[in-house]
mmCIF file of C-alpha atoms in Angstrom:
data_model
loop_
_atom_site.group_PDB
_atom_site.id
_atom_site.type_symbol
_atom_site.label_atom_id
_atom_site.label_comp_id
_atom_site.label_asym_id
_atom_site.label_seq_id
_atom_site.Cartn_x
_atom_site.Cartn_y
_atom_site.Cartn_z
ATOM 1 C CA UNK A 1 83.281 109.702 96.980
ATOM 2 C CA UNK A 2 84.890 108.676 99.532
ATOM 3 C CA UNK A 3 96.322 105.407 96.235
ATOM 4 C CA UNK A 4 110.333 107.063 89.442
ATOM 5 C CA UNK A 5 113.717 107.369 90.757
ATOM 6 C CA UNK A 6 115.192 110.562 92.230
ATOM 7 C CA UNK A 7 113.973 113.747 90.505
ATOM 8 C CA UNK A 8 111.249 111.650 88.897
ATOM 9 C CA UNK A 9 108.469 114.153 88.460
ATOM 10 C CA UNK A 10 108.999 117.880 88.842
ATOM 11 C CA UNK A 11 106.352 120.578 89.001
ATOM 12 C CA UNK A 12 106.634 123.898 87.212
ATOM 13 C CA UNK A 13 109.016 126.372 88.910
ATOM 14 C CA UNK A 14 106.238 128.320 90.626
ATOM 15 C CA UNK A 15 104.843 125.118 92.060
ATOM 16 C CA UNK A 16 106.185 122.594 94.515
ATOM 17 C CA UNK A 17 107.999 119.637 92.937
ATOM 18 C CA UNK A 18 106.424 116.229 92.692
ATOM 19 C CA UNK A 19 109.876 114.828 93.105
ATOM 20 C CA UNK A 20 113.344 115.650 94.250
ATOM 21 C CA UNK A 21 115.302 112.896 96.175
ATOM 22 C CA UNK A 22 114.233 111.688 99.580
ATOM 23 C CA UNK A 23 115.241 113.711 102.631
ATOM 24 C CA UNK A 24 113.692 114.311 106.047
ATOM 25 C CA UNK A 25 110.920 116.794 106.647
ATOM 26 C CA UNK A 26 112.454 119.935 108.116
ATOM 27 C CA UNK A 27 110.251 119.450 111.177
ATOM 28 C CA UNK A 28 111.093 115.789 111.723
ATOM 29 C CA UNK A 29 114.099 113.572 112.170
ATOM 30 C CA UNK A 30 115.424 110.102 111.593
ATOM 31 C CA UNK A 31 114.264 107.198 113.679
ATOM 32 C CA UNK A 32 115.689 106.176 116.987
ATOM 33 C CA UNK A 33 116.394 102.718 118.381
ATOM 34 C CA UNK A 34 114.232 99.841 117.236
ATOM 35 C CA UNK A 35 113.916 96.093 117.609
ATOM 36 C CA UNK A 36 111.267 94.858 115.199
ATOM 37 C CA UNK A 37 109.038 97.865 114.522
ATOM 38 C CA UNK A 38 109.600 101.601 114.562
ATOM 39 C CA UNK A 39 107.057 104.343 114.580
ATOM 40 C CA UNK A 40 107.676 108.077 114.731
ATOM 41 C CA UNK A 41 104.977 110.679 115.108
ATOM 42 C CA UNK A 42 105.810 114.057 113.608
ATOM 43 C CA UNK A 43 103.766 117.124 114.367
ATOM 44 C CA UNK A 44 101.899 116.796 111.085
ATOM 45 C CA UNK A 45 102.998 113.380 109.928
ATOM 46 C CA UNK A 46 103.749 109.885 111.112
ATOM 47 C CA UNK A 47 106.361 107.423 109.965
ATOM 48 C CA UNK A 48 105.676 103.704 110.350
ATOM 49 C CA UNK A 49 108.360 101.193 109.511
ATOM 50 C CA UNK A 50 109.592 97.667 110.080
ATOM 51 C CA UNK A 51 113.308 98.374 109.985
ATOM 52 C CA UNK A 52 115.984 96.619 111.996
ATOM 53 C CA UNK A 53 118.578 99.389 112.052
ATOM 54 C CA UNK A 54 119.318 100.982 115.404
ATOM 55 C CA UNK A 55 119.531 104.770 115.353
ATOM 56 C CA UNK A 56 119.140 107.703 117.692
ATOM 57 C CA UNK A 57 118.548 111.340 116.888
ATOM 58 C CA UNK A 58 116.810 114.497 117.986
ATOM 59 C CA UNK A 59 114.087 116.458 116.274
ATOM 60 C CA UNK A 60 115.119 119.977 115.246
ATOM 61 C CA UNK A 61 114.337 122.666 116.102
ATOM 62 C CA UNK A 62 112.871 121.513 119.416
ATOM 63 C CA UNK A 63 115.642 118.917 119.922
ATOM 64 C CA UNK A 64 113.210 116.387 121.337
ATOM 65 C CA UNK A 65 114.700 112.898 121.561
ATOM 66 C CA UNK A 66 112.517 110.200 120.023
ATOM 67 C CA UNK A 67 112.927 106.515 120.871
ATOM 68 C CA UNK A 68 110.992 103.553 119.490
ATOM 69 C CA UNK A 69 110.734 100.112 121.050
ATOM 70 C CA UNK A 70 109.411 96.850 119.689
ATOM 71 C CA UNK A 71 105.661 97.084 119.102
ATOM 72 C CA UNK A 72 105.544 100.387 120.988
ATOM 73 C CA UNK A 73 103.774 103.401 119.543
ATOM 74 C CA UNK A 74 105.471 106.748 120.079
ATOM 75 C CA UNK A 75 102.753 109.209 121.009
ATOM 76 C CA UNK A 76 105.028 112.238 121.523
ATOM 77 C CA UNK A 77 104.032 115.131 119.334
ATOM 78 C CA UNK A 78 105.954 118.433 119.283
ATOM 79 C CA UNK A 79 104.157 121.760 119.313
ATOM 80 C CA UNK A 80 102.155 121.742 116.074
ATOM 81 C CA UNK A 81 102.308 125.534 115.768
ATOM 82 C CA UNK A 82 106.101 125.406 115.587
ATOM 83 C CA UNK A 83 106.083 122.636 113.016
ATOM 84 C CA UNK A 84 103.064 123.483 110.878
ATOM 85 C CA UNK A 85 103.334 121.597 107.591
ATOM 86 C CA UNK A 86 101.499 121.459 104.286
ATOM 87 C CA UNK A 87 99.302 118.452 105.060
ATOM 88 C CA UNK A 88 99.033 115.715 107.660
ATOM 89 C CA UNK A 89 100.381 112.399 106.446
ATOM 90 C CA UNK A 90 101.568 108.946 107.411
ATOM 91 C CA UNK A 91 104.567 107.291 105.791
ATOM 92 C CA UNK A 92 104.436 103.494 105.878
ATOM 93 C CA UNK A 93 107.741 101.831 105.055
ATOM 94 C CA UNK A 94 108.642 98.242 104.229
ATOM 95 C CA UNK A 95 111.300 96.543 106.314
ATOM 96 C CA UNK A 96 113.968 96.832 103.594
ATOM 97 C CA UNK A 97 113.730 100.605 103.420
ATOM 98 C CA UNK A 98 116.989 101.859 104.912
ATOM 99 C CA UNK A 99 116.521 104.524 107.560
ATOM 100 C CA UNK A 100 119.783 106.297 106.872
ATOM 101 C CA UNK A 101 118.651 107.045 103.329
ATOM 102 C CA UNK A 102 117.130 110.150 104.947
ATOM 103 C CA UNK A 103 120.594 111.586 105.387
ATOM 104 C CA UNK A 104 123.070 109.487 103.433
ATOM 105 C CA UNK A 105 122.529 110.268 99.750
ATOM 106 C CA UNK A 106 124.965 107.533 98.721
ATOM 107 C CA UNK A 107 122.090 105.141 99.404
ATOM 108 C CA UNK A 108 119.405 105.153 96.674
ATOM 109 C CA UNK A 109 116.065 106.620 97.623
ATOM 110 C CA UNK A 110 113.354 104.026 98.263
ATOM 111 C CA UNK A 111 110.551 103.818 95.681
ATOM 112 C CA UNK A 112 107.503 105.724 96.896
ATOM 113 C CA UNK A 113 103.770 105.423 96.223
ATOM 114 C CA UNK A 114 101.289 108.165 97.191
ATOM 115 C CA UNK A 115 97.816 107.008 98.287
ATOM 116 C CA UNK A 116 94.947 109.529 98.163
ATOM 117 C CA UNK A 117 91.517 109.120 99.749
ATOM 118 C CA UNK A 118 88.098 110.275 98.593
ATOM 119 C CA UNK A 119 85.658 112.901 99.877
ATOM 120 C CA UNK A 120 84.848 112.585 103.610
ATOM 121 C CA UNK A 121 87.711 110.136 104.027
ATOM 122 C CA UNK A 122 91.262 110.348 105.379
ATOM 123 C CA UNK A 123 94.630 108.740 104.923
ATOM 124 C CA UNK A 124 93.633 106.156 107.536
ATOM 125 C CA UNK A 125 91.288 104.652 104.935
ATOM 126 C CA UNK A 126 94.446 103.278 103.299
ATOM 127 C CA UNK A 127 96.189 102.210 106.528
ATOM 128 C CA UNK A 128 95.664 98.447 106.499
ATOM 129 C CA UNK A 129 96.042 98.225 102.737
ATOM 130 C CA UNK A 130 99.317 100.186 102.776
ATOM 131 C CA UNK A 131 100.778 97.959 105.476
ATOM 132 C CA UNK A 132 99.842 94.918 103.430
ATOM 133 C CA UNK A 133 101.600 96.415 100.406
ATOM 134 C CA UNK A 134 104.651 97.212 102.558
ATOM 135 C CA UNK A 135 104.826 93.585 103.696
ATOM 136 C CA UNK A 136 104.599 92.289 100.138
ATOM 137 C CA UNK A 137 106.981 94.903 98.731
ATOM 138 C CA UNK A 138 109.368 95.602 101.640
ATOM 139 C CA UNK A 139 111.638 98.029 99.804
ATOM 140 C CA UNK A 140 108.748 100.400 99.013
ATOM 141 C CA UNK A 141 107.301 103.177 101.122
ATOM 142 C CA UNK A 142 103.737 104.496 100.996
ATOM 143 C CA UNK A 143 102.679 108.079 101.699
ATOM 144 C CA UNK A 144 99.123 108.295 103.084
ATOM 145 C CA UNK A 145 97.853 111.859 102.916
ATOM 146 C CA UNK A 146 95.011 113.631 104.701
ATOM 147 C CA UNK A 147 93.780 115.995 101.979
ATOM 148 C CA UNK A 148 92.860 119.585 102.838
ATOM 149 C CA UNK A 149 89.752 119.940 105.042
ATOM 150 C CA UNK A 150 89.992 116.224 105.929
ATOM 151 C CA UNK A 151 91.347 114.325 108.922
ATOM 152 C CA UNK A 152 94.263 115.946 110.715
ATOM 153 C CA UNK A 153 94.771 118.345 107.808
ATOM 154 C CA UNK A 154 91.493 120.084 108.677
ATOM 155 C CA UNK A 155 93.309 122.018 111.408
ATOM 156 C CA UNK A 156 95.880 123.303 108.892
ATOM 157 C CA UNK A 157 94.228 126.419 107.538
ATOM 158 C CA UNK A 158 94.100 126.596 103.751
ATOM 159 C CA UNK A 159 93.111 129.469 101.537
ATOM 160 C CA UNK A 160 90.309 128.920 99.090
ATOM 161 C CA UNK A 161 89.157 128.117 96.635
ATOM 162 C CA UNK A 162 88.921 124.501 97.767
ATOM 163 C CA UNK A 163 89.197 122.734 94.426
ATOM 164 C CA UNK A 164 90.605 119.593 92.855
ATOM 165 C CA UNK A 165 93.490 121.691 91.502
ATOM 166 C CA UNK A 166 94.334 123.354 94.831
ATOM 167 C CA UNK A 167 94.118 119.976 96.576
ATOM 168 C CA UNK A 168 96.542 118.510 94.033
ATOM 169 C CA UNK A 169 98.901 121.437 94.529
ATOM 170 C CA UNK A 170 98.857 120.768 98.295
ATOM 171 C CA UNK A 171 100.085 117.229 97.665
ATOM 172 C CA UNK A 172 102.733 118.478 95.237
ATOM 173 C CA UNK A 173 103.978 120.878 97.907
ATOM 174 C CA UNK A 174 104.003 118.138 100.557
ATOM 175 C CA UNK A 175 106.044 115.879 98.291
ATOM 176 C CA UNK A 176 108.434 118.751 97.698
ATOM 177 C CA UNK A 177 108.688 119.455 101.422
ATOM 178 C CA UNK A 178 109.437 115.810 102.171
ATOM 179 C CA UNK A 179 111.708 115.652 99.123
ATOM 180 C CA UNK A 180 110.135 112.399 97.964
ATOM 181 C CA UNK A 181 110.245 110.852 94.497
ATOM 182 C CA UNK A 182 106.905 109.143 93.837
ATOM 183 C CA UNK A 183 106.802 106.476 91.172
ATOM 184 C CA UNK A 184 103.149 105.595 91.734
ATOM 185 C CA UNK A 185 100.068 107.744 92.475
ATOM 186 C CA UNK A 186 96.897 105.969 93.634
ATOM 187 C CA UNK A 187 93.692 107.951 94.123
ATOM 188 C CA UNK A 188 90.230 106.722 95.052
ATOM 189 C CA UNK A 189 87.216 108.663 93.731
ATOM 190 C CA UNK A 190 87.919 112.364 94.438
ATOM 191 C CA UNK A 191 91.536 111.337 95.072
ATOM 192 C CA UNK A 192 91.669 109.898 91.551
ATOM 193 C CA UNK A 193 90.981 113.290 90.026
ATOM 194 C CA UNK A 194 93.543 114.804 92.394
ATOM 195 C CA UNK A 195 96.163 112.369 91.071
ATOM 196 C CA UNK A 196 95.328 113.337 87.483
ATOM 197 C CA UNK A 197 95.522 117.022 88.390
ATOM 198 C CA UNK A 198 98.966 116.462 89.921
ATOM 199 C CA UNK A 199 100.196 115.120 86.592
ATOM 200 C CA UNK A 200 98.514 117.976 84.730
ATOM 201 C CA UNK A 201 100.234 120.584 86.912
ATOM 202 C CA UNK A 202 103.663 118.974 86.738
ATOM 203 C CA UNK A 203 106.270 120.167 84.258
ATOM 204 C CA UNK A 204 106.452 118.365 80.917
ATOM 205 C CA UNK A 205 108.142 116.286 79.738
ATOM 206 C CA UNK A 206 108.586 114.158 82.843
ATOM 207 C CA UNK A 207 112.158 113.031 83.525
ATOM 208 C CA UNK A 208 111.020 109.619 84.814
ATOM 209 C CA UNK A 209 107.979 107.319 84.379
ATOM 210 C CA UNK A 210 105.050 107.638 86.779
ATOM 211 C CA UNK A 211 102.144 105.209 87.071
ATOM 212 C CA UNK A 212 98.790 106.686 88.042
ATOM 213 C CA UNK A 213 95.831 104.665 89.350
ATOM 214 C CA UNK A 214 92.361 106.246 89.277
ATOM 215 C CA UNK A 215 90.043 104.048 91.317
ATOM 216 C CA UNK A 216 86.351 104.130 90.416
ATOM 217 C CA UNK A 217 86.332 107.688 89.088
ATOM 218 C CA UNK A 218 86.155 109.162 85.613
ATOM 219 C CA UNK A 219 88.129 112.217 84.435
ATOM 220 C CA UNK A 220 85.009 114.231 83.694
ATOM 221 C CA UNK A 221 81.335 114.249 84.585
ATOM 222 C CA UNK A 222 80.354 112.850 87.988
ATOM 223 C CA UNK A 223 77.110 110.943 87.708
ATOM 224 C CA UNK A 224 74.815 110.817 90.724
ATOM 225 C CA UNK A 225 73.750 107.543 92.279
ATOM 226 C CA UNK A 226 70.552 105.805 91.313
ATOM 227 C CA UNK A 227 67.485 105.597 93.524
ATOM 228 C CA UNK A 228 68.307 103.862 96.774
ATOM 229 C CA UNK A 229 72.006 104.731 96.564
ATOM 230 C CA UNK A 230 73.861 107.342 98.550
ATOM 231 C CA UNK A 231 74.403 110.741 96.967
ATOM 232 C CA UNK A 232 77.626 112.374 98.258
ATOM 233 C CA UNK A 233 76.479 115.956 97.723
ATOM 234 C CA UNK A 234 73.293 115.322 99.685
ATOM 235 C CA UNK A 235 75.266 113.546 102.416
ATOM 236 C CA UNK A 236 77.648 116.490 102.803
ATOM 237 C CA UNK A 237 74.798 118.991 103.006
ATOM 238 C CA UNK A 238 72.986 116.833 105.580
ATOM 239 C CA UNK A 239 76.108 116.702 107.747
ATOM 240 C CA UNK A 240 76.539 120.473 107.465
ATOM 241 C CA UNK A 241 73.042 120.920 108.939
ATOM 242 C CA UNK A 242 73.796 118.690 111.922
ATOM 243 C CA UNK A 243 75.071 120.152 115.226
ATOM 244 C CA UNK A 244 78.845 120.638 115.287
ATOM 245 C CA UNK A 245 78.961 118.596 118.491
ATOM 246 C CA UNK A 246 76.962 115.456 119.271
ATOM 247 C CA UNK A 247 76.673 113.268 122.338
ATOM 248 C CA UNK A 248 77.644 110.010 120.633
ATOM 249 C CA UNK A 249 78.614 108.461 117.327
ATOM 250 C CA UNK A 250 75.449 106.393 117.433
ATOM 251 C CA UNK A 251 73.429 109.615 117.403
ATOM 252 C CA UNK A 252 74.913 110.445 114.004
ATOM 253 C CA UNK A 253 74.405 106.917 112.683
ATOM 254 C CA UNK A 254 70.750 106.963 113.709
ATOM 255 C CA UNK A 255 70.173 110.376 112.146
ATOM 256 C CA UNK A 256 71.719 109.321 108.830
ATOM 257 C CA UNK A 257 69.796 106.065 108.641
ATOM 258 C CA UNK A 258 66.578 107.924 109.431
ATOM 259 C CA UNK A 259 67.399 110.255 106.524
ATOM 260 C CA UNK A 260 67.602 107.184 104.228
ATOM 261 C CA UNK A 261 71.380 106.940 103.959
ATOM 262 C CA UNK A 262 72.739 103.407 104.119
ATOM 263 C CA UNK A 263 73.878 101.925 107.426
ATOM 264 C CA UNK A 264 77.349 101.194 106.048
ATOM 265 C CA UNK A 265 77.873 104.801 104.981
ATOM 266 C CA UNK A 266 76.420 106.076 108.263
ATOM 267 C CA UNK A 267 78.861 103.982 110.287
ATOM 268 C CA UNK A 268 81.757 105.025 108.074
ATOM 269 C CA UNK A 269 80.907 108.726 108.393
ATOM 270 C CA UNK A 270 80.768 108.362 112.183
ATOM 271 C CA UNK A 271 84.433 107.321 112.223
ATOM 272 C CA UNK A 272 85.176 110.983 111.455
ATOM 273 C CA UNK A 273 83.979 112.051 114.896
ATOM 274 C CA UNK A 274 86.497 112.753 117.650
ATOM 275 C CA UNK A 275 85.921 113.139 121.354
ATOM 276 C CA UNK A 276 85.886 116.861 122.089
ATOM 277 C CA UNK A 277 85.773 116.867 125.892
ATOM 278 C CA UNK A 278 88.386 115.538 128.337
ATOM 279 C CA UNK A 279 88.536 111.754 128.326
ATOM 280 C CA UNK A 280 88.150 111.610 132.091
ATOM 281 C CA UNK A 281 84.765 113.314 131.904
ATOM 282 C CA UNK A 282 82.943 110.422 130.296
ATOM 283 C CA UNK A 283 79.557 111.474 131.636
ATOM 284 C CA UNK A 284 79.749 114.822 129.829
ATOM 285 C CA UNK A 285 81.692 113.715 126.777
ATOM 286 C CA UNK A 286 80.793 114.958 123.324
ATOM 287 C CA UNK A 287 82.070 114.413 119.798
ATOM 288 C CA UNK A 288 82.835 116.802 116.965
ATOM 289 C CA UNK A 289 83.826 116.416 113.309
ATOM 290 C CA UNK A 290 87.492 116.158 112.412
ATOM 291 C CA UNK A 291 86.878 117.720 109.015
ATOM 292 C CA UNK A 292 85.849 121.093 107.599
ATOM 293 C CA UNK A 293 82.454 120.433 106.080
ATOM 294 C CA UNK A 294 82.192 123.838 104.418
ATOM 295 C CA UNK A 295 85.491 123.312 102.643
ATOM 296 C CA UNK A 296 84.547 119.754 101.716
ATOM 297 C CA UNK A 297 81.294 120.960 100.186
ATOM 298 C CA UNK A 298 83.318 123.289 97.975
ATOM 299 C CA UNK A 299 85.723 120.474 97.097
ATOM 300 C CA UNK A 300 82.937 118.150 96.025
ATOM 301 C CA UNK A 301 81.410 120.824 93.809
ATOM 302 C CA UNK A 302 84.819 121.193 92.148
ATOM 303 C CA UNK A 303 84.978 117.406 91.778
ATOM 304 C CA UNK A 304 81.700 117.519 89.850
ATOM 305 C CA UNK A 305 82.843 120.435 87.670
ATOM 306 C CA UNK A 306 86.482 119.517 86.969
ATOM 307 C CA UNK A 307 87.191 118.017 83.550
ATOM 308 C CA UNK A 308 90.546 116.260 83.174
ATOM 309 C CA UNK A 309 89.909 114.355 79.967
ATOM 310 C CA UNK A 310 92.642 116.399 78.315
ATOM 311 C CA UNK A 311 95.391 114.665 80.308
ATOM 312 C CA UNK A 312 93.925 111.282 79.280
ATOM 313 C CA UNK A 313 93.459 112.133 75.610
ATOM 314 C CA UNK A 314 97.031 113.426 75.424
ATOM 315 C CA UNK A 315 99.020 111.476 78.019
ATOM 316 C CA UNK A 316 102.462 112.958 78.735
ATOM 317 C CA UNK A 317 105.388 110.789 77.696
ATOM 318 C CA UNK A 318 106.415 108.519 80.534
ATOM 319 C CA UNK A 319 103.026 108.569 82.282
ATOM 320 C CA UNK A 320 100.862 105.450 82.468
ATOM 321 C CA UNK A 321 97.272 106.055 83.626
ATOM 322 C CA UNK A 322 95.262 103.093 84.911
ATOM 323 C CA UNK A 323 91.507 103.339 85.436
ATOM 324 C CA UNK A 324 89.793 100.830 87.677
ATOM 325 C CA UNK A 325 86.034 100.379 87.418
ATOM 326 C CA UNK A 326 84.168 98.701 90.267
ATOM 327 C CA UNK A 327 81.798 96.073 88.930
ATOM 328 C CA UNK A 328 78.831 97.212 91.042
ATOM 329 C CA UNK A 329 79.459 100.926 90.549
ATOM 330 C CA UNK A 330 77.750 101.093 87.165
ATOM 331 C CA UNK A 331 76.053 104.429 87.808
ATOM 332 C CA UNK A 332 79.431 106.193 87.847
ATOM 333 C CA UNK A 333 80.429 104.933 84.402
ATOM 334 C CA UNK A 334 78.667 105.793 81.172
ATOM 335 C CA UNK A 335 79.281 103.956 77.911
ATOM 336 C CA UNK A 336 80.837 107.124 76.505
ATOM 337 C CA UNK A 337 83.370 107.145 79.380
ATOM 338 C CA UNK A 338 84.451 103.576 78.653
ATOM 339 C CA UNK A 339 84.673 104.183 74.913
ATOM 340 C CA UNK A 340 86.769 107.311 75.377
ATOM 341 C CA UNK A 341 89.191 105.510 77.717
ATOM 342 C CA UNK A 342 89.564 102.610 75.283
ATOM 343 C CA UNK A 343 90.272 105.084 72.494
ATOM 344 C CA UNK A 344 92.877 106.752 74.699
ATOM 345 C CA UNK A 345 94.481 103.342 75.282
ATOM 346 C CA UNK A 346 95.224 102.987 71.586
ATOM 347 C CA UNK A 347 96.445 106.568 71.132
ATOM 348 C CA UNK A 348 98.681 106.518 74.210
ATOM 349 C CA UNK A 349 100.397 103.332 73.092
ATOM 350 C CA UNK A 350 101.380 105.049 69.848
ATOM 351 C CA UNK A 351 102.835 108.044 71.729
ATOM 352 C CA UNK A 352 104.947 106.063 74.262
ATOM 353 C CA UNK A 353 102.471 106.818 77.037
ATOM 354 C CA UNK A 354 99.954 104.504 78.562
ATOM 355 C CA UNK A 355 96.246 104.256 79.394
ATOM 356 C CA UNK A 356 94.691 101.054 80.618
ATOM 357 C CA UNK A 357 91.270 99.988 81.883
ATOM 358 C CA UNK A 358 90.746 97.434 84.668
ATOM 359 C CA UNK A 359 87.651 95.837 86.190
ATOM 360 C CA UNK A 360 87.407 94.982 89.885
ATOM 361 C CA UNK A 361 84.837 92.254 90.294
ATOM 362 C CA UNK A 362 82.578 91.847 93.303
ATOM 363 C CA UNK A 363 83.045 95.438 94.486
ATOM 364 C CA UNK A 364 81.051 98.613 94.800
ATOM 365 C CA UNK A 365 82.511 102.104 94.994
ATOM 366 C CA UNK A 366 84.390 101.359 98.238
ATOM 367 C CA UNK A 367 86.940 99.243 96.393
ATOM 368 C CA UNK A 368 89.518 98.860 99.169
ATOM 369 C CA UNK A 369 86.802 97.732 101.595
ATOM 370 C CA UNK A 370 84.536 95.721 99.282
ATOM 371 C CA UNK A 371 87.217 93.577 97.645
ATOM 372 C CA UNK A 372 90.647 94.318 99.149
ATOM 373 C CA UNK A 373 92.102 91.017 97.892
ATOM 374 C CA UNK A 374 91.069 91.720 94.307
ATOM 375 C CA UNK A 375 92.342 95.288 94.488
ATOM 376 C CA UNK A 376 95.618 94.068 95.971
ATOM 377 C CA UNK A 377 96.124 91.604 93.109
ATOM 378 C CA UNK A 378 95.485 94.300 90.485
ATOM 379 C CA UNK A 379 97.667 96.983 92.078
ATOM 380 C CA UNK A 380 100.451 94.532 92.880
ATOM 381 C CA UNK A 381 101.247 94.224 89.190
ATOM 382 C CA UNK A 382 102.457 97.840 89.202
ATOM 383 C CA UNK A 383 104.831 97.345 92.125
ATOM 384 C CA UNK A 384 106.201 94.102 90.710
ATOM 385 C CA UNK A 385 106.867 95.732 87.341
ATOM 386 C CA UNK A 386 108.465 98.805 88.890
ATOM 387 C CA UNK A 387 110.587 96.660 91.206
ATOM 388 C CA UNK A 388 111.804 94.370 88.449
ATOM 389 C CA UNK A 389 112.599 97.302 86.140
ATOM 390 C CA UNK A 390 114.697 99.215 88.641
ATOM 391 C CA UNK A 391 115.857 96.525 91.062
ATOM 392 C CA UNK A 392 116.566 96.891 94.765
ATOM 393 C CA UNK A 393 119.449 99.287 94.188
ATOM 394 C CA UNK A 394 117.571 101.253 91.496
#
């Protein structure tokens, strides 16, 4: 439940590309003046950076001027209807990412990693972790996506069916719209299957290598939790039966705990509530969900039914798939899953691809919350390898 050079990974012609060089979203613009930190809020996406360049520009087509000051958050947001995008997102950039790479193609595109959340999550789940990665690897940028029906993307109407494949295609289209060139795909739980589906839907062979991380998820059968553990499908259905508006977040927490869901999960779910009445009217305030629970229910069913073992058994040339198993998440991993992945490791090595298994100790399913230091150490190896292979100038 619930993270290649230009033209690195291209989707089939009828689909959006998973890479084409980096350029600005058509609804956004380059950054404006900055001292030590810059942050731009697009209508459907936000750009966070620690860049020292000083720039000024306007946002077409509304021509709104955007200015950033040290440690100041820009809250301006153009009319969303005029700038409706594929998905909501946040782009976190390291301080060595050069702003003018958005326009000046003589400057190499910065290496990009895409981070995908799990069911009932949002891109914000990766916020702190992405900023930590950006500090350690300052020439990288990290795209945090709100998947369909989740977070700020819930207000962007999507046609069904709501499946793993359609969710992956959304991300492919977003990457094409932003004209990014991802070298790394990181997906937690449901997001892990989305990352695999992105590779499956992309054109083969891939022009450039891509490293995929599937965090605490298997390519096939989803195994329910044991007694005393939270069951995502049951949690989603319980939330669907709750009122669409509640008086407080604590009301939701109490209801979930009473229904035998864990306190940690109850508190986490409550973070997906947003105040739905004017802030000034505190006495009559209410909260509503920021996600589409009906769509999410459909997505989770697809997560249970989707089988992506084929992409693991026959890894495309240039793709390296890493599986990470959480030590305390034993119920999600059967012996047959582990054996099949280890077999794929040997076969992929012979075919110039890559499959690798990792273990994250002292962590349950919520890997980036349970053991962020351990996860950081494991994932860092990918960014160090990619950086050393290509160098700062690619």
